[in-house]
Short mmCIF file of N, CA and C in Angstrom, two decimals:
data_model
loop_
_atom_site.label_atom_id
_atom_site.label_comp_id
_atom_site.label_asym_id
_atom_site.label_seq_id
_atom_site.Cartn_x
_atom_site.Cartn_y
_atom_site.Cartn_z
N UNK A 1 0.65 -1.25 0.27
CA UNK A 1 0.31 -0.53 0.04
C UNK A 1 1.46 1.60 0.01
N UNK A 2 1.88 1.29 0.88
CA UNK A 2 3.07 2.13 0.90
C UNK A 2 3.50 2.37 -0.46
N UNK A 3 4.29 1.56 -0.84
CA UNK A 3 4.24 1.99 -2.43
C UNK A 3 3.38 2.35 -3.53
N UNK A 4 2.27 1.91 -3.34
CA UNK A 4 0.85 2.65 -4.23
C UNK A 4 1.33 4.03 -3.95
N UNK A 5 1.10 4.65 -2.65
CA UNK A 5 1.25 5.82 -2.70
C UNK A 5 2.01 6.43 -2.69
N UNK A 6 3.11 5.60 -2.34
CA UNK A 6 4.77 6.55 -3.23
C UNK A 6 4.76 7.08 -4.74
N UNK A 7 3.82 5.46 -5.48
CA UNK A 7 3.87 5.73 -6.93
C UNK A 7 3.14 7.49 -7.76
N UNK A 8 1.92 7.91 -6.11
CA UNK A 8 0.65 8.20 -7.09
C UNK A 8 1.49 9.59 -6.79
N UNK A 9 1.97 9.72 -5.05
CA UNK A 9 2.66 11.02 -5.59
C UNK A 9 4.10 10.51 -6.15
N UNK A 10 4.44 10.61 -7.34
CA UNK A 10 6.32 10.68 -8.07
C UNK A 10 5.46 10.98 -8.75
N UNK A 11 3.51 10.11 -8.90
CA UNK A 11 3.10 10.94 -10.67
C UNK A 11 2.86 12.11 -10.28
N UNK A 12 1.47 12.27 -8.98
CA UNK A 12 1.80 14.77 -9.09
C UNK A 12 3.03 15.12 -9.45
N UNK A 13 3.74 14.77 -8.70
CA UNK A 13 4.56 15.12 -8.76
C UNK A 13 5.29 15.46 -10.35
N UNK A 14 5.44 14.29 -10.94
CA UNK A 14 5.65 14.57 -12.48
C UNK A 14 5.07 15.58 -13.05
N UNK A 15 3.37 15.47 -13.05
CA UNK A 15 2.19 16.22 -12.98
C UNK A 15 2.57 17.90 -13.42
N UNK A 16 3.22 17.56 -12.13
CA UNK A 16 3.38 19.48 -12.50
C UNK A 16 4.31 19.71 -12.31
N UNK A 17 5.98 19.17 -12.79
CA UNK A 17 6.99 19.35 -13.03
C UNK A 17 7.05 19.27 -14.80
N UNK A 18 6.29 18.75 -15.41
CA UNK A 18 6.08 18.62 -16.67
C UNK A 18 4.84 19.85 -16.98
N UNK A 19 4.64 20.68 -15.78
CA UNK A 19 3.36 22.07 -16.13
C UNK A 19 2.21 22.08 -17.25
N UNK A 20 1.61 20.54 -16.08
CA UNK A 20 0.95 19.88 -16.31
C UNK A 20 0.38 18.62 -17.24
N UNK A 21 1.56 19.09 -18.28
CA UNK A 21 1.22 18.18 -19.28
C UNK A 21 2.02 16.50 -19.41
N UNK A 22 2.35 16.20 -18.86
CA UNK A 22 1.42 14.51 -18.09
C UNK A 22 0.61 13.93 -17.95
N UNK A 23 -0.02 13.07 -18.05
CA UNK A 23 -0.98 12.41 -18.76
C UNK A 23 -0.88 11.15 -18.07
N UNK A 24 -1.30 10.08 -17.57
CA UNK A 24 -0.49 8.73 -17.23
C UNK A 24 -1.08 8.02 -17.99
N UNK A 25 -2.93 8.00 -18.28
CA UNK A 25 -3.05 7.25 -19.13
C UNK A 25 -2.43 7.72 -20.73
N UNK A 26 -2.07 8.94 -21.08
CA UNK A 26 -1.93 8.46 -22.68
C UNK A 26 -0.48 8.29 -22.55
N UNK A 27 -0.09 8.81 -21.65
CA UNK A 27 1.64 7.76 -21.15
C UNK A 27 2.18 7.07 -22.06
N UNK A 28 1.25 6.10 -21.45
CA UNK A 28 1.19 4.15 -21.09
C UNK A 28 0.95 3.76 -22.59
N UNK A 29 -0.34 5.09 -22.84
CA UNK A 29 -0.01 4.44 -24.86
C UNK A 29 0.41 4.07 -25.96
N UNK A 30 1.01 6.06 -25.02
CA UNK A 30 2.49 6.10 -26.07
C UNK A 30 3.69 4.77 -26.14
N UNK A 31 3.42 4.56 -24.25
CA UNK A 31 4.71 3.88 -24.35
C UNK A 31 4.80 2.70 -24.57
N UNK A 32 3.56 1.75 -24.43
CA UNK A 32 2.69 0.30 -25.16
C UNK A 32 3.26 0.99 -27.12
N UNK A 33 2.91 1.64 -27.58
CA UNK A 33 2.75 2.22 -29.05
C UNK A 33 4.23 2.12 -29.56
N UNK A 34 5.52 2.39 -28.32
CA UNK A 34 7.19 2.06 -28.69
C UNK A 34 7.32 1.02 -28.24
N UNK A 35 7.27 -0.03 -27.29
CA UNK A 35 7.00 -1.00 -27.18
C UNK A 35 6.66 -1.84 -28.56
N UNK A 36 5.31 -2.36 -28.88
CA UNK A 36 5.11 -2.60 -30.15
C UNK A 36 6.07 -2.85 -30.81
N UNK A 37 5.76 -1.43 -31.47
CA UNK A 37 7.22 -0.57 -32.36
C UNK A 37 8.46 -1.46 -32.33
N UNK A 38 9.30 -0.97 -30.96
CA UNK A 38 9.75 -2.06 -30.87
C UNK A 38 10.30 -3.29 -31.79
N UNK A 39 9.53 -4.03 -30.80
CA UNK A 39 10.14 -5.42 -31.01
C UNK A 39 9.82 -5.23 -32.56
N UNK A 40 8.46 -4.85 -33.41
CA UNK A 40 7.80 -5.46 -34.94
C UNK A 40 9.49 -5.02 -35.29
N UNK A 41 9.80 -4.04 -35.12
CA UNK A 41 11.29 -3.01 -36.43
C UNK A 41 11.91 -4.81 -35.33
N UNK A 42 13.04 -5.04 -33.83
CA UNK A 42 13.89 -5.65 -33.64
C UNK A 42 13.08 -7.47 -34.84
N UNK A 43 12.21 -7.66 -34.17
CA UNK A 43 11.73 -9.14 -34.95
C UNK A 43 11.98 -9.25 -36.17
N UNK A 44 12.35 -8.30 -37.17
CA UNK A 44 12.21 -7.74 -38.15
C UNK A 44 13.99 -7.66 -38.87
N UNK A 45 14.40 -7.79 -37.31
CA UNK A 45 16.29 -8.05 -37.40
C UNK A 45 16.37 -6.82 -37.86
N UNK A 46 15.87 -5.94 -37.50
CA UNK A 46 16.42 -4.55 -38.08
C UNK A 46 16.41 -3.17 -37.02
N UNK A 47 16.88 -2.31 -37.14
CA UNK A 47 16.77 -1.28 -35.94
C UNK A 47 16.38 -0.25 -36.12
N UNK A 48 16.51 -0.10 -37.52
CA UNK A 48 15.99 1.23 -38.80
C UNK A 48 15.07 2.06 -37.72
N UNK A 49 14.87 3.75 -37.77
CA UNK A 49 13.87 4.43 -37.52
C UNK A 49 13.77 4.19 -36.13
N UNK A 50 14.07 3.28 -34.88
CA UNK A 50 14.72 3.38 -33.67
C UNK A 50 15.32 4.49 -33.12
N UNK A 51 15.93 5.04 -33.82
CA UNK A 51 17.21 5.63 -33.24
C UNK A 51 15.39 7.19 -32.73
N UNK A 52 14.23 7.17 -32.63
CA UNK A 52 13.74 8.20 -32.83
C UNK A 52 12.68 8.58 -30.66
N UNK A 53 12.96 6.72 -31.07
CA UNK A 53 12.80 6.53 -29.11
C UNK A 53 13.34 5.49 -28.65
N UNK A 54 15.20 5.26 -28.47
CA UNK A 54 15.29 4.86 -28.25
C UNK A 54 17.00 5.61 -28.05
N UNK A 55 17.67 5.84 -26.95
CA UNK A 55 18.45 6.57 -26.16
C UNK A 55 19.90 5.78 -26.53
N UNK A 56 21.14 6.83 -27.87
CA UNK A 56 22.33 6.29 -28.60
C UNK A 56 23.00 4.32 -28.12
N UNK A 57 22.82 4.18 -26.14
CA UNK A 57 22.99 3.42 -25.69
C UNK A 57 22.72 2.35 -25.85
N UNK A 58 21.09 2.22 -25.71
CA UNK A 58 19.86 1.67 -25.76
C UNK A 58 20.09 1.06 -27.83
N UNK A 59 19.46 1.67 -28.65
CA UNK A 59 19.78 1.68 -29.33
C UNK A 59 21.25 0.85 -30.27
N UNK A 60 22.09 0.83 -29.62
CA UNK A 60 23.70 0.34 -30.17
C UNK A 60 23.57 -0.89 -29.89
N UNK A 61 22.73 -1.04 -27.90
CA UNK A 61 22.94 -2.96 -27.63
C UNK A 61 22.17 -3.94 -28.58
N UNK A 62 20.58 -3.05 -28.84
CA UNK A 62 20.27 -4.08 -29.39
C UNK A 62 20.51 -3.82 -31.01
N UNK A 63 21.54 -3.07 -31.96
CA UNK A 63 22.16 -3.05 -32.99
C UNK A 63 23.06 -4.46 -32.90
N UNK A 64 23.84 -4.90 -31.45
CA UNK A 64 24.68 -5.33 -31.85
C UNK A 64 24.31 -7.22 -31.39
N UNK A 65 23.40 -6.66 -31.03
CA UNK A 65 22.69 -8.25 -30.88
C UNK A 65 22.26 -8.92 -32.08
N UNK A 66 22.08 -8.13 -32.85
CA UNK A 66 21.02 -8.45 -34.27
C UNK A 66 22.96 -8.90 -34.46
N UNK A 67 23.32 -7.79 -34.78
CA UNK A 67 25.01 -8.53 -35.38
C UNK A 67 25.84 -9.63 -35.16
N UNK A 68 25.24 -9.94 -33.47
CA UNK A 68 25.99 -11.01 -33.12
C UNK A 68 25.22 -12.08 -33.64
N UNK A 69 23.45 -12.33 -34.15
CA UNK A 69 23.08 -12.60 -34.01
C UNK A 69 23.58 -13.48 -35.26
N UNK A 70 23.41 -12.43 -36.76
CA UNK A 70 23.52 -12.08 -37.61
C UNK A 70 25.64 -12.83 -38.00
N UNK A 71 26.43 -12.81 -37.31
CA UNK A 71 28.20 -13.09 -37.44
C UNK A 71 27.79 -14.59 -37.30
N UNK A 72 26.67 -15.00 -37.22
CA UNK A 72 27.13 -16.31 -36.03
C UNK A 72 25.94 -17.34 -37.19
N UNK A 73 25.71 -16.49 -38.12
CA UNK A 73 24.28 -17.14 -39.73
C UNK A 73 22.97 -17.65 -38.54
N UNK A 74 22.57 -16.69 -36.90
CA UNK A 74 21.66 -17.02 -36.31
C UNK A 74 20.33 -15.68 -37.09
N UNK A 75 19.09 -16.07 -37.35
CA UNK A 75 17.63 -14.82 -37.18
C UNK A 75 17.89 -15.36 -35.70
N UNK A 76 16.63 -14.78 -34.74
CA UNK A 76 15.86 -14.53 -34.12
C UNK A 76 14.55 -14.53 -34.06
N UNK A 77 14.20 -15.93 -34.19
CA UNK A 77 12.37 -15.08 -34.90
C UNK A 77 11.81 -14.88 -32.97
N UNK A 78 11.33 -14.65 -33.17
CA UNK A 78 10.26 -13.27 -31.92
C UNK A 78 8.83 -13.15 -32.77
N UNK A 79 7.95 -13.30 -31.83
CA UNK A 79 6.83 -13.18 -32.20
C UNK A 79 6.33 -12.66 -30.47
N UNK A 80 5.27 -12.02 -30.59
CA UNK A 80 5.10 -11.18 -29.42
C UNK A 80 3.58 -10.88 -30.09
N UNK A 81 3.05 -10.91 -29.04
CA UNK A 81 1.84 -10.58 -29.34
C UNK A 81 0.86 -9.36 -28.28
N UNK A 82 -0.48 -9.09 -29.09
CA UNK A 82 -0.36 -7.65 -28.04
C UNK A 82 -0.13 -7.34 -26.82
N UNK A 83 -0.42 -6.40 -26.95
CA UNK A 83 0.16 -6.13 -24.90
C UNK A 83 -1.00 -5.88 -24.10
N UNK A 84 -0.99 -7.22 -22.67
CA UNK A 84 -1.81 -7.14 -22.70
C UNK A 84 -2.62 -6.57 -21.49
N UNK A 85 -1.49 -6.11 -20.47
CA UNK A 85 -1.57 -4.54 -19.53
C UNK A 85 0.21 -4.07 -19.52
N UNK A 86 -0.20 -3.11 -18.78
CA UNK A 86 0.87 -2.20 -19.01
C UNK A 86 0.46 -0.99 -17.87
N UNK A 87 1.43 -1.01 -16.81
CA UNK A 87 0.84 -0.32 -15.60
C UNK A 87 3.17 0.70 -15.64
N UNK A 88 2.83 1.77 -14.67
CA UNK A 88 3.90 2.04 -14.44
C UNK A 88 4.49 1.63 -12.71
N UNK A 89 5.52 0.88 -12.17
CA UNK A 89 6.22 0.36 -11.04
C UNK A 89 7.13 1.10 -10.76
N UNK A 90 7.59 2.46 -11.54
CA UNK A 90 8.34 2.88 -10.94
C UNK A 90 8.70 4.85 -11.64
N UNK A 91 9.04 5.68 -10.01
CA UNK A 91 9.65 6.33 -11.07
C UNK A 91 10.69 7.31 -10.03
N UNK A 92 11.33 7.76 -11.58
CA UNK A 92 12.83 8.48 -10.24
C UNK A 92 13.10 9.38 -11.01
N UNK A 93 13.70 10.48 -9.70
CA UNK A 93 13.68 12.26 -10.03
C UNK A 93 15.68 11.96 -9.78
N UNK A 94 16.13 12.75 -11.07
CA UNK A 94 17.51 13.00 -10.36
C UNK A 94 18.18 14.05 -11.33
N UNK A 95 18.89 15.01 -10.95
CA UNK A 95 19.00 16.52 -12.05
C UNK A 95 20.42 15.72 -12.31
N UNK A 96 20.64 16.32 -13.58
CA UNK A 96 21.35 15.85 -14.72
C UNK A 96 23.20 17.04 -14.28
N UNK A 97 24.21 16.60 -14.81
CA UNK A 97 25.53 16.96 -14.38
C UNK A 97 25.49 18.56 -14.34
N UNK A 98 24.58 19.18 -15.71
CA UNK A 98 24.45 20.19 -15.91
C UNK A 98 23.46 20.79 -15.00
N UNK A 99 22.85 20.35 -14.37
CA UNK A 99 21.67 21.13 -13.38
C UNK A 99 20.05 20.67 -13.86
N UNK A 100 20.08 20.13 -15.03
CA UNK A 100 18.62 20.08 -15.66
C UNK A 100 17.63 18.86 -14.55
N UNK A 101 16.80 19.27 -14.58
CA UNK A 101 15.53 17.26 -13.95
C UNK A 101 16.02 16.97 -14.98
N UNK A 102 15.80 15.58 -14.31
CA UNK A 102 15.12 14.31 -15.10
C UNK A 102 14.59 13.27 -14.99
N UNK A 103 14.16 12.83 -15.33
CA UNK A 103 12.98 11.58 -14.73
C UNK A 103 13.59 10.43 -15.50
N UNK A 104 13.12 9.12 -14.76
CA UNK A 104 12.81 7.81 -15.69
C UNK A 104 11.41 7.12 -15.21
N UNK A 105 11.15 6.47 -15.95
CA UNK A 105 9.95 5.60 -15.27
C UNK A 105 9.73 3.92 -15.58
N UNK A 106 10.11 3.23 -15.43
CA UNK A 106 9.79 2.31 -15.14
C UNK A 106 8.76 2.18 -15.56
N UNK A 107 8.09 1.34 -16.98
CA UNK A 107 7.04 1.07 -17.11
C UNK A 107 6.72 -1.07 -17.37
N UNK A 108 6.37 -2.08 -16.56
CA UNK A 108 5.65 -2.85 -16.91
C UNK A 108 5.04 -2.93 -17.96
N UNK A 109 5.45 -4.53 -19.09
CA UNK A 109 4.47 -4.64 -20.01
C UNK A 109 4.61 -5.98 -19.79
N UNK A 110 2.67 -6.91 -20.31
CA UNK A 110 2.65 -8.14 -20.01
C UNK A 110 2.14 -8.73 -21.23
N UNK A 111 2.38 -9.50 -21.92
CA UNK A 111 2.34 -9.85 -23.34
C UNK A 111 2.53 -11.45 -23.33
N UNK A 112 1.93 -11.63 -24.69
CA UNK A 112 2.34 -12.95 -24.54
C UNK A 112 3.89 -13.17 -25.51
N UNK A 113 5.03 -13.73 -25.80
CA UNK A 113 6.10 -13.32 -26.69
C UNK A 113 6.49 -15.65 -26.48
N UNK A 114 6.21 -15.26 -28.02
CA UNK A 114 7.71 -16.50 -28.20
C UNK A 114 8.91 -16.62 -28.67
N UNK A 115 10.22 -17.33 -28.73
CA UNK A 115 11.28 -16.29 -28.80
C UNK A 115 12.52 -18.04 -29.73
N UNK A 116 12.42 -18.23 -30.90
CA UNK A 116 12.57 -19.28 -31.72
C UNK A 116 14.12 -18.75 -32.33
N UNK A 117 15.14 -19.48 -32.01
CA UNK A 117 16.30 -19.61 -33.66
C UNK A 117 16.21 -20.39 -34.02
N UNK A 118 16.58 -19.44 -35.02
CA UNK A 118 16.74 -20.15 -36.59
C UNK A 118 17.86 -19.50 -37.34
N UNK A 119 17.44 -21.24 -38.28
CA UNK A 119 18.96 -20.94 -39.18
C UNK A 119 18.64 -19.80 -40.52
N UNK A 120 19.68 -19.79 -40.96
CA UNK A 120 19.10 -18.41 -42.53
C UNK A 120 18.39 -19.04 -43.46
N UNK A 121 18.09 -20.18 -42.75
CA UNK A 121 17.18 -21.07 -44.23
C UNK A 121 16.11 -21.02 -43.17
N UNK A 122 15.96 -20.57 -42.14
CA UNK A 122 14.51 -20.83 -41.55
C UNK A 122 14.46 -21.63 -40.34
N UNK A 123 15.59 -23.08 -40.68
CA UNK A 123 15.04 -23.92 -39.99
C UNK A 123 15.16 -23.97 -38.31
N UNK A 124 14.92 -24.83 -37.22
CA UNK A 124 14.49 -23.81 -35.40
C UNK A 124 16.10 -24.11 -35.55
N UNK A 125 17.13 -23.54 -34.68
CA UNK A 125 17.98 -23.89 -34.36
C UNK A 125 17.97 -24.51 -32.53
N UNK A 126 17.21 -25.80 -32.61
CA UNK A 126 17.39 -25.55 -30.77
C UNK A 126 15.85 -25.62 -30.62
N UNK A 127 15.28 -26.19 -30.07
CA UNK A 127 13.43 -26.22 -29.62
C UNK A 127 13.14 -24.85 -29.95
N UNK A 128 11.46 -25.18 -30.20
CA UNK A 128 11.02 -23.85 -30.51
C UNK A 128 10.39 -23.47 -29.86
N UNK A 129 10.47 -22.61 -29.00
CA UNK A 129 9.74 -21.56 -28.55
C UNK A 129 8.03 -22.15 -28.04
N UNK A 130 8.13 -21.58 -26.96
CA UNK A 130 6.70 -22.25 -26.76
C UNK A 130 5.74 -20.96 -26.31
N UNK A 131 5.05 -20.14 -26.40
CA UNK A 131 4.37 -19.32 -26.72
C UNK A 131 4.19 -18.88 -24.65
N UNK A 132 4.48 -18.13 -24.10
CA UNK A 132 4.57 -17.30 -22.62
C UNK A 132 3.84 -16.42 -22.61
N UNK A 133 3.10 -16.58 -21.45
CA UNK A 133 3.24 -15.63 -21.10
C UNK A 133 4.33 -14.40 -20.09
N UNK A 134 4.39 -13.32 -20.46
CA UNK A 134 5.88 -12.89 -20.00
C UNK A 134 5.69 -10.70 -19.63
N UNK A 135 6.02 -10.97 -18.21
CA UNK A 135 6.59 -9.09 -18.45
C UNK A 135 7.49 -9.37 -18.32
N UNK A 136 7.59 -7.62 -18.82
CA UNK A 136 8.95 -7.21 -19.80
C UNK A 136 9.33 -5.29 -18.55
N UNK A 137 9.99 -5.21 -17.77
CA UNK A 137 10.40 -4.24 -17.63
C UNK A 137 10.97 -2.87 -18.17
N UNK A 138 10.93 -2.12 -18.42
CA UNK A 138 11.33 -0.88 -19.31
C UNK A 138 11.42 0.40 -19.22
N UNK A 139 12.56 1.49 -19.15
CA UNK A 139 12.86 2.41 -18.78
C UNK A 139 12.80 3.26 -19.36
N UNK A 140 11.98 4.74 -19.25
CA UNK A 140 11.51 5.73 -20.20
C UNK A 140 11.80 6.74 -19.19
N UNK A 141 13.01 8.20 -20.49
CA UNK A 141 13.71 9.23 -19.33
C UNK A 141 12.93 9.98 -20.36
N UNK A 142 12.89 11.11 -19.64
CA UNK A 142 12.72 13.04 -20.60
C UNK A 142 13.39 13.74 -19.75
N UNK A 143 14.15 14.52 -19.77
CA UNK A 143 14.83 15.55 -19.74
C UNK A 143 13.14 16.66 -18.87
N UNK A 144 13.23 17.39 -18.43
CA UNK A 144 11.74 18.50 -17.33
C UNK A 144 12.71 19.48 -17.82
N UNK A 145 11.15 20.91 -18.19
CA UNK A 145 9.91 20.07 -18.51
C UNK A 145 8.95 19.42 -19.70
N UNK A 146 10.40 19.61 -20.43
CA UNK A 146 9.82 18.99 -21.92
C UNK A 146 9.67 17.66 -21.75
N UNK A 147 8.83 16.39 -23.32
CA UNK A 147 8.34 15.69 -22.59
C UNK A 147 8.33 14.62 -24.03
N UNK A 148 10.12 14.69 -24.46
CA UNK A 148 10.29 13.49 -25.19
C UNK A 148 10.76 12.07 -24.57
N UNK A 149 9.94 11.20 -24.92
CA UNK A 149 9.80 10.46 -24.30
C UNK A 149 11.16 9.19 -24.72
N UNK A 150 11.74 9.09 -24.18
CA UNK A 150 13.18 7.78 -25.33
C UNK A 150 13.57 6.14 -24.26
N UNK A 151 13.50 5.51 -24.79
CA UNK A 151 13.16 4.47 -23.95
C UNK A 151 14.60 4.32 -23.54
N UNK A 152 15.75 4.28 -23.16
CA UNK A 152 17.02 4.37 -22.17
C UNK A 152 17.60 3.72 -21.35
N UNK A 153 16.33 1.85 -20.69
CA UNK A 153 17.33 1.95 -19.94
C UNK A 153 15.97 -0.06 -20.01
N UNK A 154 16.37 -1.18 -19.62
CA UNK A 154 15.25 -2.52 -19.62
C UNK A 154 16.03 -3.31 -18.04
N UNK A 155 15.42 -2.37 -17.75
CA UNK A 155 16.78 -3.42 -15.76
C UNK A 155 15.71 -4.15 -15.37
#
């Protein structure tokens, strides 16, 4: 109960610090759209266009993963169902080295996922993945008061 109270207070603070622009439901809808877009692009073995929704360090990590698969002749066959649930699980405020206010919001997504590694011909390498309902936490960050959210981590 205390955690919910703290989270509610943090949402109120975020709304105040963004000059009233932060709206929880709109934020979650945008994050869900970003999650689905990122997963669709990544499972298409690409990161093209994701620089608009990911910080450079995260984008480089996604690209490195694809490069490693490619180097070994493996394609990650990842299927993702629609997000069944998305909720804010943590909010952290901090000051940047140059004195600006920054906020990070952790969002937990719940959806069905199936991952199978395949060779270049499409044949499964190892077991074919089963559909599993899986929670994933992604961190979105921005500098206040602007609200240009970017995927900044996957804690």
